[in-house]
Amino acid sequence: MLAADLQADLNLLRDAALEAGNIAMTYFHSDLKIWEKEPDHPVTDADLAVNTFLEEKLRGARPDYGWLSEETQDGPERLSRDCVFVVDPIDGTRAFMEGKPHFCIALAILEFGEPVAAVIYAPVFNELFVAGKGLGATRNGETITSSPKPELEKARVIADPRMFSPDHWDVPWPELVFPDVTPNATAYRMALVADGRWDAVIVLREKFDWDVAAAALIIAEAGGRVSCHIGDDFVFNRKVASQRSLIAAGPVVHELIVQRVNHLVLPEPGDS
C-alpha cells in the first residue's frame, strides 16, 4: 500500500472510531436491549447500531475492501479481496452491558492478510490508539512503546490468575502481578501492553480476528510481539477467522512466556 493511501485509510479509521465511540456512549448506562447470538455470547442493540454505522461509513468509502465484523454474518467474499476491514464494533460487550468502562471500538485494515492500519478507541477513557505499518504507534498522538522488562519475575500480566496454579504446571511460574480489575475487552487489554502499562496478555484459547487484528499491529509498531502460544505469527483473513491462542508482550517477556507454554496442545481454529 502506498504511503498516501495508508495515511488516508488511517484517517478514515480514526474518524470512524471516534464517531462510533460517540454512538456507543449514547447507549452507555441506558436501558439496553440484550439477547444471545449463541449461548454465552451476548449482543445488544448498541453493538448493532455501531456496526451498522461502521459498515456504512467504511464500506461506503472503500467499496472494494472486504468486510469481517463480529456483528455481521460472515461469508467467503472477503477471502477474494486484497484489503479487508476487520471490525469489533464494541469489544467488551459484557463490560458495556454492566456499565463498566473497559470497552472499545477496534478497527483494522488487512492487506493480503496482514494488518497495515489499526485504530482502537476507548471512549470512556478518551484513549485513541493508532498504528500504521512502518509508522509506529501512538496513544492520543503520543508515541508509545511496549515494556522492555527483561524477566518474568513480577511481570504485570493480564490473564486469569487461576491458570498459573502450580497444580497445572511441571515448572511453577515465578511471582506475577495481576490486575485488580481485568478489562473485559481483549483489544483494550492488548492496547495496555502496547503502551507499556502492562507487560503481557495471555489467553490460552481461541480468539477471533476481530478481537486481535487491530491490537496486533499496534503492539508490533510499539516494539512488542504478538503470536499464538507456540510462537507462530498470526495469519489473518483465513476461512476460519480466528487464532488458537494469544501471547502479547514486550519482546523478551513474550519469548519467556512462549518457552513455558509452547508444549501445550491446543486445537487449531475450526477443529471440533
PDB file of C-alpha atoms in Angstrom:
ATOM      1  CA  MET A   1       0.000   0.000   0.000  1.00  0.00           C
ATOM      2  CA  LEU A   2       1.333   3.420  -0.926  1.00  0.00           C
ATOM      3  CA  ALA A   3       2.122   5.783   1.943  1.00  0.00           C
ATOM      4  CA  ALA A   4      -0.540   8.268   0.888  1.00  0.00           C
ATOM      5  CA  ASP A   5      -3.157   5.513   0.664  1.00  0.00           C
ATOM      6  CA  LEU A   6      -2.135   4.174   4.076  1.00  0.00           C
ATOM      7  CA  GLN A   7      -2.475   7.604   5.669  1.00  0.00           C
ATOM      8  CA  ALA A   8      -5.867   8.070   4.040  1.00  0.00           C
ATOM      9  CA  ASP A   9      -7.003   4.705   5.417  1.00  0.00           C
ATOM     10  CA  LEU A  10      -5.716   5.622   8.882  1.00  0.00           C
ATOM     11  CA  ASN A  11      -7.619   8.893   8.758  1.00  0.00           C
ATOM     12  CA  LEU A  12     -10.750   7.006   7.743  1.00  0.00           C
ATOM     13  CA  LEU A  13     -10.399   4.522  10.605  1.00  0.00           C
ATOM     14  CA  ARG A  14      -9.667   7.270  13.123  1.00  0.00           C
ATOM     15  CA  ASP A  15     -12.723   9.314  12.145  1.00  0.00           C
ATOM     16  CA  ALA A  16     -14.930   6.227  12.114  1.00  0.00           C
ATOM     17  CA  ALA A  17     -13.746   5.062  15.539  1.00  0.00           C
ATOM     18  CA  LEU A  18     -14.370   8.439  17.142  1.00  0.00           C
ATOM     19  CA  GLU A  19     -17.862   8.674  15.664  1.00  0.00           C
ATOM     20  CA  ALA A  20     -18.595   5.083  16.649  1.00  0.00           C
ATOM     21  CA  GLY A  21     -17.474   5.848  20.181  1.00  0.00           C
ATOM     22  CA  ASN A  22     -19.922   8.729  20.348  1.00  0.00           C
ATOM     23  CA  ILE A  23     -22.731   6.441  19.203  1.00  0.00           C
ATOM     24  CA  ALA A  24     -21.786   3.815  21.774  1.00  0.00           C
ATOM     25  CA  MET A  25     -21.813   6.396  24.546  1.00  0.00           C
ATOM     26  CA  THR A  26     -25.420   7.349  23.746  1.00  0.00           C
ATOM     27  CA  TYR A  27     -26.350   3.778  24.754  1.00  0.00           C
ATOM     28  CA  PHE A  28     -23.982   3.505  27.725  1.00  0.00           C
ATOM     29  CA  HIS A  29     -25.787   3.346  31.101  1.00  0.00           C
ATOM     30  CA  SER A  30     -29.107   3.114  29.251  1.00  0.00           C
ATOM     31  CA  ASP A  31     -31.874   0.522  29.086  1.00  0.00           C
ATOM     32  CA  LEU A  32     -30.205  -1.790  26.576  1.00  0.00           C
ATOM     33  CA  LYS A  33     -31.910  -4.477  24.566  1.00  0.00           C
ATOM     34  CA  ILE A  34     -29.885  -7.647  25.162  1.00  0.00           C
ATOM     35  CA  TRP A  35     -30.090 -11.145  23.699  1.00  0.00           C
ATOM     36  CA  GLU A  36     -27.737 -14.043  22.963  1.00  0.00           C
ATOM     37  CA  LYS A  37     -26.384 -14.754  19.495  1.00  0.00           C
ATOM     38  CA  GLU A  38     -25.497 -18.173  20.866  1.00  0.00           C
ATOM     39  CA  PRO A  39     -25.048 -19.477  24.409  1.00  0.00           C
ATOM     40  CA  ASP A  40     -22.776 -17.223  26.473  1.00  0.00           C
ATOM     41  CA  HIS A  41     -22.347 -14.718  23.596  1.00  0.00           C
ATOM     42  CA  PRO A  42     -24.495 -11.664  24.391  1.00  0.00           C
ATOM     43  CA  VAL A  43     -25.185  -8.837  21.970  1.00  0.00           C
ATOM     44  CA  THR A  44     -27.008  -5.538  22.450  1.00  0.00           C
ATOM     45  CA  ASP A  45     -28.797  -3.030  20.286  1.00  0.00           C
ATOM     46  CA  ALA A  46     -25.763  -0.769  20.817  1.00  0.00           C
ATOM     47  CA  ASP A  47     -23.443  -3.344  19.190  1.00  0.00           C
ATOM     48  CA  LEU A  48     -25.684  -3.484  16.139  1.00  0.00           C
ATOM     49  CA  ALA A  49     -26.126   0.296  15.898  1.00  0.00           C
ATOM     50  CA  VAL A  50     -22.373   0.837  15.968  1.00  0.00           C
ATOM     51  CA  ASN A  51     -21.823  -1.982  13.480  1.00  0.00           C
ATOM     52  CA  THR A  52     -24.368  -0.513  11.050  1.00  0.00           C
ATOM     53  CA  PHE A  53     -22.733   2.897  11.242  1.00  0.00           C
ATOM     54  CA  LEU A  54     -19.248   1.473  10.696  1.00  0.00           C
ATOM     55  CA  GLU A  55     -20.266  -0.695   7.764  1.00  0.00           C
ATOM     56  CA  GLU A  56     -21.973   2.217   6.042  1.00  0.00           C
ATOM     57  CA  LYS A  57     -19.070   4.617   6.654  1.00  0.00           C
ATOM     58  CA  LEU A  58     -16.152   2.286   5.952  1.00  0.00           C
ATOM     59  CA  ARG A  59     -17.575   0.269   3.075  1.00  0.00           C
ATOM     60  CA  GLY A  60     -19.108   3.415   1.623  1.00  0.00           C
ATOM     61  CA  ALA A  61     -15.620   4.928   1.470  1.00  0.00           C
ATOM     62  CA  ARG A  62     -13.851   1.725   0.308  1.00  0.00           C
ATOM     63  CA  PRO A  63     -16.406  -0.429  -1.550  1.00  0.00           C
ATOM     64  CA  ASP A  64     -13.659  -2.650  -2.959  1.00  0.00           C
ATOM     65  CA  TYR A  65     -12.493  -3.727   0.520  1.00  0.00           C
ATOM     66  CA  GLY A  66     -13.774  -6.914   2.116  1.00  0.00           C
ATOM     67  CA  TRP A  67     -15.623  -6.946   5.440  1.00  0.00           C
ATOM     68  CA  LEU A  68     -15.234  -9.044   8.583  1.00  0.00           C
ATOM     69  CA  SER A  69     -17.120  -7.971  11.693  1.00  0.00           C
ATOM     70  CA  GLU A  70     -18.235  -9.707  14.862  1.00  0.00           C
ATOM     71  CA  GLU A  71     -21.762  -8.456  14.268  1.00  0.00           C
ATOM     72  CA  THR A  72     -22.122  -9.225  10.538  1.00  0.00           C
ATOM     73  CA  GLN A  73     -22.829 -12.659   9.098  1.00  0.00           C
ATOM     74  CA  ASP A  74     -19.536 -13.886   7.654  1.00  0.00           C
ATOM     75  CA  GLY A  75     -19.165 -15.174   4.115  1.00  0.00           C
ATOM     76  CA  PRO A  76     -16.487 -16.184   1.596  1.00  0.00           C
ATOM     77  CA  GLU A  77     -16.470 -12.851  -0.281  1.00  0.00           C
ATOM     78  CA  ARG A  78     -13.722 -11.364   1.926  1.00  0.00           C
ATOM     79  CA  LEU A  79     -11.323 -14.175   1.011  1.00  0.00           C
ATOM     80  CA  SER A  80     -11.017 -12.855  -2.534  1.00  0.00           C
ATOM     81  CA  ARG A  81     -10.274  -9.244  -1.540  1.00  0.00           C
ATOM     82  CA  ASP A  82      -6.750  -7.813  -1.295  1.00  0.00           C
ATOM     83  CA  CYS A  83      -7.807  -5.462   1.508  1.00  0.00           C
ATOM     84  CA  VAL A  84     -10.287  -6.279   4.259  1.00  0.00           C
ATOM     85  CA  PHE A  85     -11.815  -4.294   7.115  1.00  0.00           C
ATOM     86  CA  VAL A  86     -11.749  -6.201  10.427  1.00  0.00           C
ATOM     87  CA  VAL A  87     -14.171  -4.714  12.932  1.00  0.00           C
ATOM     88  CA  ASP A  88     -15.276  -5.229  16.503  1.00  0.00           C
ATOM     89  CA  PRO A  89     -17.989  -2.596  16.978  1.00  0.00           C
ATOM     90  CA  ILE A  90     -17.930  -2.879  20.769  1.00  0.00           C
ATOM     91  CA  ASP A  91     -15.182  -5.102  22.121  1.00  0.00           C
ATOM     92  CA  GLY A  92     -16.076  -5.800  25.741  1.00  0.00           C
ATOM     93  CA  THR A  93     -19.835  -6.127  25.365  1.00  0.00           C
ATOM     94  CA  ARG A  94     -20.186  -7.586  28.859  1.00  0.00           C
ATOM     95  CA  ALA A  95     -18.413  -4.595  30.399  1.00  0.00           C
ATOM     96  CA  PHE A  96     -20.607  -2.282  28.332  1.00  0.00           C
ATOM     97  CA  MET A  97     -23.757  -4.075  29.481  1.00  0.00           C
ATOM     98  CA  GLU A  98     -22.682  -3.768  33.126  1.00  0.00           C
ATOM     99  CA  GLY A  99     -21.857  -0.068  32.854  1.00  0.00           C
ATOM    100  CA  LYS A 100     -18.127  -0.674  33.231  1.00  0.00           C
ATOM    101  CA  PRO A 101     -15.634   1.480  31.289  1.00  0.00           C
ATOM    102  CA  HIS A 102     -13.358  -1.175  29.775  1.00  0.00           C
ATOM    103  CA  PHE A 103     -14.816  -1.454  26.287  1.00  0.00           C
ATOM    104  CA  CYS A 104     -13.551  -0.153  22.967  1.00  0.00           C
ATOM    105  CA  ILE A 105     -14.056   0.073  19.235  1.00  0.00           C
ATOM    106  CA  ALA A 106     -11.399  -1.946  17.383  1.00  0.00           C
ATOM    107  CA  LEU A 107     -10.806  -1.387  13.665  1.00  0.00           C
ATOM    108  CA  ALA A 108      -8.139  -2.750  11.325  1.00  0.00           C
ATOM    109  CA  ILE A 109      -7.396  -2.962   7.640  1.00  0.00           C
ATOM    110  CA  LEU A 110      -5.653  -6.078   6.345  1.00  0.00           C
ATOM    111  CA  GLU A 111      -3.668  -6.144   3.130  1.00  0.00           C
ATOM    112  CA  PHE A 112      -3.073  -9.688   1.873  1.00  0.00           C
ATOM    113  CA  GLY A 113      -3.852 -10.982   5.356  1.00  0.00           C
ATOM    114  CA  GLU A 114      -1.531  -8.638   7.251  1.00  0.00           C
ATOM    115  CA  PRO A 115      -2.686  -5.666   9.345  1.00  0.00           C
ATOM    116  CA  VAL A 116      -1.471  -2.386   7.857  1.00  0.00           C
ATOM    117  CA  ALA A 117      -3.724   0.149   9.616  1.00  0.00           C
ATOM    118  CA  ALA A 118      -5.317  -0.050  13.051  1.00  0.00           C
ATOM    119  CA  VAL A 119      -7.276   2.088  15.484  1.00  0.00           C
ATOM    120  CA  ILE A 120      -8.607   1.269  18.950  1.00  0.00           C
ATOM    121  CA  TYR A 121     -10.792   3.807  20.739  1.00  0.00           C
ATOM    122  CA  ALA A 122     -11.854   3.500  24.383  1.00  0.00           C
ATOM    123  CA  PRO A 123     -14.449   6.278  24.646  1.00  0.00           C
ATOM    124  CA  VAL A 124     -14.925   6.364  28.439  1.00  0.00           C
ATOM    125  CA  PHE A 125     -11.183   6.916  28.892  1.00  0.00           C
ATOM    126  CA  ASN A 126     -10.921   9.047  25.725  1.00  0.00           C
ATOM    127  CA  GLU A 127      -7.938   6.943  24.643  1.00  0.00           C
ATOM    128  CA  LEU A 128      -7.249   6.645  20.920  1.00  0.00           C
ATOM    129  CA  PHE A 129      -4.577   4.162  19.827  1.00  0.00           C
ATOM    130  CA  VAL A 130      -3.395   4.380  16.216  1.00  0.00           C
ATOM    131  CA  ALA A 131      -0.809   2.432  14.217  1.00  0.00           C
ATOM    132  CA  GLY A 132       0.181   2.153  10.573  1.00  0.00           C
ATOM    133  CA  LYS A 133       2.614  -0.399   9.225  1.00  0.00           C
ATOM    134  CA  GLY A 134       6.066   1.149   9.435  1.00  0.00           C
ATOM    135  CA  LEU A 135       4.694   4.338  11.030  1.00  0.00           C
ATOM    136  CA  GLY A 136       4.902   3.456  14.727  1.00  0.00           C
ATOM    137  CA  ALA A 137       2.102   3.509  17.280  1.00  0.00           C
ATOM    138  CA  THR A 138       0.538   6.328  19.274  1.00  0.00           C
ATOM    139  CA  ARG A 139      -1.939   6.953  22.071  1.00  0.00           C
ATOM    140  CA  ASN A 140      -3.713  10.286  21.736  1.00  0.00           C
ATOM    141  CA  GLY A 141      -0.968  11.408  19.372  1.00  0.00           C
ATOM    142  CA  GLU A 142       1.979  10.494  21.612  1.00  0.00           C
ATOM    143  CA  THR A 143       4.382   7.714  20.613  1.00  0.00           C
ATOM    144  CA  ILE A 144       4.059   4.550  22.707  1.00  0.00           C
ATOM    145  CA  THR A 145       6.431   1.639  23.291  1.00  0.00           C
ATOM    146  CA  SER A 146       5.892  -1.764  24.837  1.00  0.00           C
ATOM    147  CA  SER A 147       7.527  -2.824  28.070  1.00  0.00           C
ATOM    148  CA  PRO A 148      11.270  -3.573  27.943  1.00  0.00           C
ATOM    149  CA  LYS A 149      11.028  -5.795  31.039  1.00  0.00           C
ATOM    150  CA  PRO A 150      13.803  -8.434  30.796  1.00  0.00           C
ATOM    151  CA  GLU A 151      12.339 -11.134  33.069  1.00  0.00           C
ATOM    152  CA  LEU A 152       9.107 -12.809  34.114  1.00  0.00           C
ATOM    153  CA  GLU A 153       9.582 -12.234  37.846  1.00  0.00           C
ATOM    154  CA  LYS A 154       6.858  -9.798  38.953  1.00  0.00           C
ATOM    155  CA  ALA A 155       5.754  -9.235  35.365  1.00  0.00           C
ATOM    156  CA  ARG A 156       2.405  -7.424  35.119  1.00  0.00           C
ATOM    157  CA  VAL A 157       0.184  -9.920  33.313  1.00  0.00           C
ATOM    158  CA  ILE A 158      -3.449  -9.618  32.231  1.00  0.00           C
ATOM    159  CA  ALA A 159      -4.719 -13.187  32.429  1.00  0.00           C
ATOM    160  CA  ASP A 160      -6.795 -15.470  34.612  1.00  0.00           C
ATOM    161  CA  PRO A 161      -4.663 -15.991  37.761  1.00  0.00           C
ATOM    162  CA  ARG A 162      -6.140 -19.466  38.235  1.00  0.00           C
ATOM    163  CA  MET A 163      -4.363 -20.574  35.064  1.00  0.00           C
ATOM    164  CA  PHE A 164      -0.985 -20.259  36.812  1.00  0.00           C
ATOM    165  CA  SER A 165      -1.738 -22.560  39.731  1.00  0.00           C
ATOM    166  CA  PRO A 166       1.226 -24.884  40.446  1.00  0.00           C
ATOM    167  CA  ASP A 167      -1.201 -27.799  40.022  1.00  0.00           C
ATOM    168  CA  HIS A 168      -1.269 -27.123  36.268  1.00  0.00           C
ATOM    169  CA  TRP A 169       2.464 -26.830  35.542  1.00  0.00           C
ATOM    170  CA  ASP A 170       5.517 -29.072  35.935  1.00  0.00           C
ATOM    171  CA  VAL A 171       7.664 -25.977  36.424  1.00  0.00           C
ATOM    172  CA  PRO A 172       5.997 -23.363  38.651  1.00  0.00           C
ATOM    173  CA  TRP A 173       5.644 -19.838  37.322  1.00  0.00           C
ATOM    174  CA  PRO A 174       7.523 -17.025  39.074  1.00  0.00           C
ATOM    175  CA  GLU A 175       5.581 -14.423  41.022  1.00  0.00           C
ATOM    176  CA  LEU A 176       3.327 -12.455  38.656  1.00  0.00           C
ATOM    177  CA  VAL A 177       1.237  -9.322  39.167  1.00  0.00           C
ATOM    178  CA  PHE A 178      -2.411  -9.434  38.036  1.00  0.00           C
ATOM    179  CA  PRO A 179      -4.896  -6.557  37.708  1.00  0.00           C
ATOM    180  CA  ASP A 180      -7.442  -5.933  40.439  1.00  0.00           C
ATOM    181  CA  VAL A 181      -9.995  -5.360  37.674  1.00  0.00           C
ATOM    182  CA  THR A 182      -9.464  -7.297  34.455  1.00  0.00           C
ATOM    183  CA  PRO A 183     -10.636  -5.403  31.361  1.00  0.00           C
ATOM    184  CA  ASN A 184     -13.271  -7.423  29.524  1.00  0.00           C
ATOM    185  CA  ALA A 185     -12.121  -6.261  26.084  1.00  0.00           C
ATOM    186  CA  THR A 186      -9.246  -8.225  24.555  1.00  0.00           C
ATOM    187  CA  ALA A 187      -8.275  -5.360  22.240  1.00  0.00           C
ATOM    188  CA  TYR A 188      -8.074  -2.917  25.149  1.00  0.00           C
ATOM    189  CA  ARG A 189      -6.005  -5.372  27.203  1.00  0.00           C
ATOM    190  CA  MET A 190      -3.575  -5.569  24.315  1.00  0.00           C
ATOM    191  CA  ALA A 191      -3.503  -1.783  23.956  1.00  0.00           C
ATOM    192  CA  LEU A 192      -2.376  -1.604  27.589  1.00  0.00           C
ATOM    193  CA  VAL A 193       0.535  -3.848  26.628  1.00  0.00           C
ATOM    194  CA  ALA A 194       1.334  -1.698  23.608  1.00  0.00           C
ATOM    195  CA  ASP A 195       1.768   1.409  25.743  1.00  0.00           C
ATOM    196  CA  GLY A 196       3.734  -0.374  28.472  1.00  0.00           C
ATOM    197  CA  ARG A 197       1.213  -0.108  31.299  1.00  0.00           C
ATOM    198  CA  TRP A 198       1.120  -3.907  31.396  1.00  0.00           C
ATOM    199  CA  ASP A 199       3.790  -6.389  30.373  1.00  0.00           C
ATOM    200  CA  ALA A 200       1.734  -9.179  28.819  1.00  0.00           C
ATOM    201  CA  VAL A 201      -1.640 -10.627  27.872  1.00  0.00           C
ATOM    202  CA  ILE A 202      -2.029 -14.416  27.883  1.00  0.00           C
ATOM    203  CA  VAL A 203      -5.097 -16.234  26.528  1.00  0.00           C
ATOM    204  CA  LEU A 204      -4.793 -19.998  26.044  1.00  0.00           C
ATOM    205  CA  ARG A 205      -7.953 -20.406  23.992  1.00  0.00           C
ATOM    206  CA  GLU A 206      -9.319 -19.285  20.642  1.00  0.00           C
ATOM    207  CA  LYS A 207      -9.587 -15.587  19.855  1.00  0.00           C
ATOM    208  CA  PHE A 208     -11.308 -14.236  16.750  1.00  0.00           C
ATOM    209  CA  ASP A 209      -9.596 -11.973  14.232  1.00  0.00           C
ATOM    210  CA  TRP A 210     -11.781  -9.036  15.248  1.00  0.00           C
ATOM    211  CA  ASP A 211     -10.529  -9.426  18.842  1.00  0.00           C
ATOM    212  CA  VAL A 212      -6.852  -9.153  17.977  1.00  0.00           C
ATOM    213  CA  ALA A 213      -6.123  -7.800  14.482  1.00  0.00           C
ATOM    214  CA  ALA A 214      -6.043  -4.084  15.336  1.00  0.00           C
ATOM    215  CA  ALA A 215      -4.148  -4.530  18.588  1.00  0.00           C
ATOM    216  CA  ALA A 216      -1.633  -6.912  16.991  1.00  0.00           C
ATOM    217  CA  LEU A 217      -0.430  -4.143  14.680  1.00  0.00           C
ATOM    218  CA  ILE A 218      -0.426  -1.544  17.452  1.00  0.00           C
ATOM    219  CA  ILE A 219       1.732  -3.782  19.655  1.00  0.00           C
ATOM    220  CA  ALA A 220       4.091  -4.642  16.805  1.00  0.00           C
ATOM    221  CA  GLU A 221       4.543  -0.975  15.901  1.00  0.00           C
ATOM    222  CA  ALA A 222       5.179  -0.253  19.610  1.00  0.00           C
ATOM    223  CA  GLY A 223       8.048  -2.744  19.593  1.00  0.00           C
ATOM    224  CA  GLY A 224       6.247  -5.706  21.148  1.00  0.00           C
ATOM    225  CA  ARG A 225       5.338  -9.139  19.859  1.00  0.00           C
ATOM    226  CA  VAL A 226       2.054 -10.983  19.286  1.00  0.00           C
ATOM    227  CA  SER A 227       1.700 -14.666  18.448  1.00  0.00           C
ATOM    228  CA  CYS A 228      -0.086 -17.863  19.308  1.00  0.00           C
ATOM    229  CA  HIS A 229       1.242 -19.894  22.244  1.00  0.00           C
ATOM    230  CA  ILE A 230       3.811 -21.782  20.153  1.00  0.00           C
ATOM    231  CA  GLY A 231       5.271 -18.524  18.858  1.00  0.00           C
ATOM    232  CA  ASP A 232       3.853 -18.575  15.333  1.00  0.00           C
ATOM    233  CA  ASP A 233       2.796 -15.227  13.923  1.00  0.00           C
ATOM    234  CA  PHE A 234      -0.899 -14.717  13.329  1.00  0.00           C
ATOM    235  CA  VAL A 235      -2.297 -15.234   9.844  1.00  0.00           C
ATOM    236  CA  PHE A 236      -5.484 -13.245   9.335  1.00  0.00           C
ATOM    237  CA  ASN A 237      -8.425 -13.491   6.935  1.00  0.00           C
ATOM    238  CA  ARG A 238      -8.397 -17.253   6.634  1.00  0.00           C
ATOM    239  CA  LYS A 239     -11.572 -19.236   6.014  1.00  0.00           C
ATOM    240  CA  VAL A 240     -11.905 -19.656   9.786  1.00  0.00           C
ATOM    241  CA  ALA A 241     -11.139 -16.147  11.025  1.00  0.00           C
ATOM    242  CA  SER A 242      -9.607 -16.919  14.392  1.00  0.00           C
ATOM    243  CA  GLN A 243      -6.361 -17.711  16.197  1.00  0.00           C
ATOM    244  CA  ARG A 244      -5.921 -20.634  18.567  1.00  0.00           C
ATOM    245  CA  SER A 245      -4.346 -18.628  21.414  1.00  0.00           C
ATOM    246  CA  LEU A 246      -2.830 -15.252  22.240  1.00  0.00           C
ATOM    247  CA  ILE A 247       0.511 -14.220  23.705  1.00  0.00           C
ATOM    248  CA  ALA A 248       1.096 -10.454  23.553  1.00  0.00           C
ATOM    249  CA  ALA A 249       4.021  -8.843  25.355  1.00  0.00           C
ATOM    250  CA  GLY A 250       7.234  -6.907  25.146  1.00  0.00           C
ATOM    251  CA  PRO A 251       9.816  -8.858  23.138  1.00  0.00           C
ATOM    252  CA  VAL A 252      11.743 -10.503  25.994  1.00  0.00           C
ATOM    253  CA  VAL A 253       8.754 -11.384  28.143  1.00  0.00           C
ATOM    254  CA  HIS A 254       6.979 -12.726  25.066  1.00  0.00           C
ATOM    255  CA  GLU A 255       9.789 -15.175  24.398  1.00  0.00           C
ATOM    256  CA  LEU A 256       9.902 -16.269  28.043  1.00  0.00           C
ATOM    257  CA  ILE A 257       6.162 -16.936  28.084  1.00  0.00           C
ATOM    258  CA  VAL A 258       6.257 -18.905  24.833  1.00  0.00           C
ATOM    259  CA  GLN A 259       9.047 -21.077  26.248  1.00  0.00           C
ATOM    260  CA  ARG A 260       6.737 -22.025  29.139  1.00  0.00           C
ATOM    261  CA  VAL A 261       3.542 -22.704  27.177  1.00  0.00           C
ATOM    262  CA  ASN A 262       4.603 -23.941  23.736  1.00  0.00           C
ATOM    263  CA  HIS A 263       4.276 -27.600  24.782  1.00  0.00           C
ATOM    264  CA  LEU A 264       0.519 -27.245  25.218  1.00  0.00           C
ATOM    265  CA  VAL A 265      -1.691 -28.912  22.613  1.00  0.00           C
ATOM    266  CA  LEU A 266      -4.492 -26.532  21.719  1.00  0.00           C
ATOM    267  CA  PRO A 267      -6.969 -27.029  18.860  1.00  0.00           C
ATOM    268  CA  GLU A 268      -6.488 -25.292  15.550  1.00  0.00           C
ATOM    269  CA  PRO A 269      -9.293 -22.871  14.601  1.00  0.00           C
ATOM    270  CA  GLY A 270     -12.164 -24.789  13.096  1.00  0.00           C
ATOM    271  CA  ASP A 271     -11.323 -28.083  14.793  1.00  0.00           C
ATOM    272  CA  SER A 272     -14.274 -29.619  16.570  1.00  0.00           C
TER     273      SER A 272
END
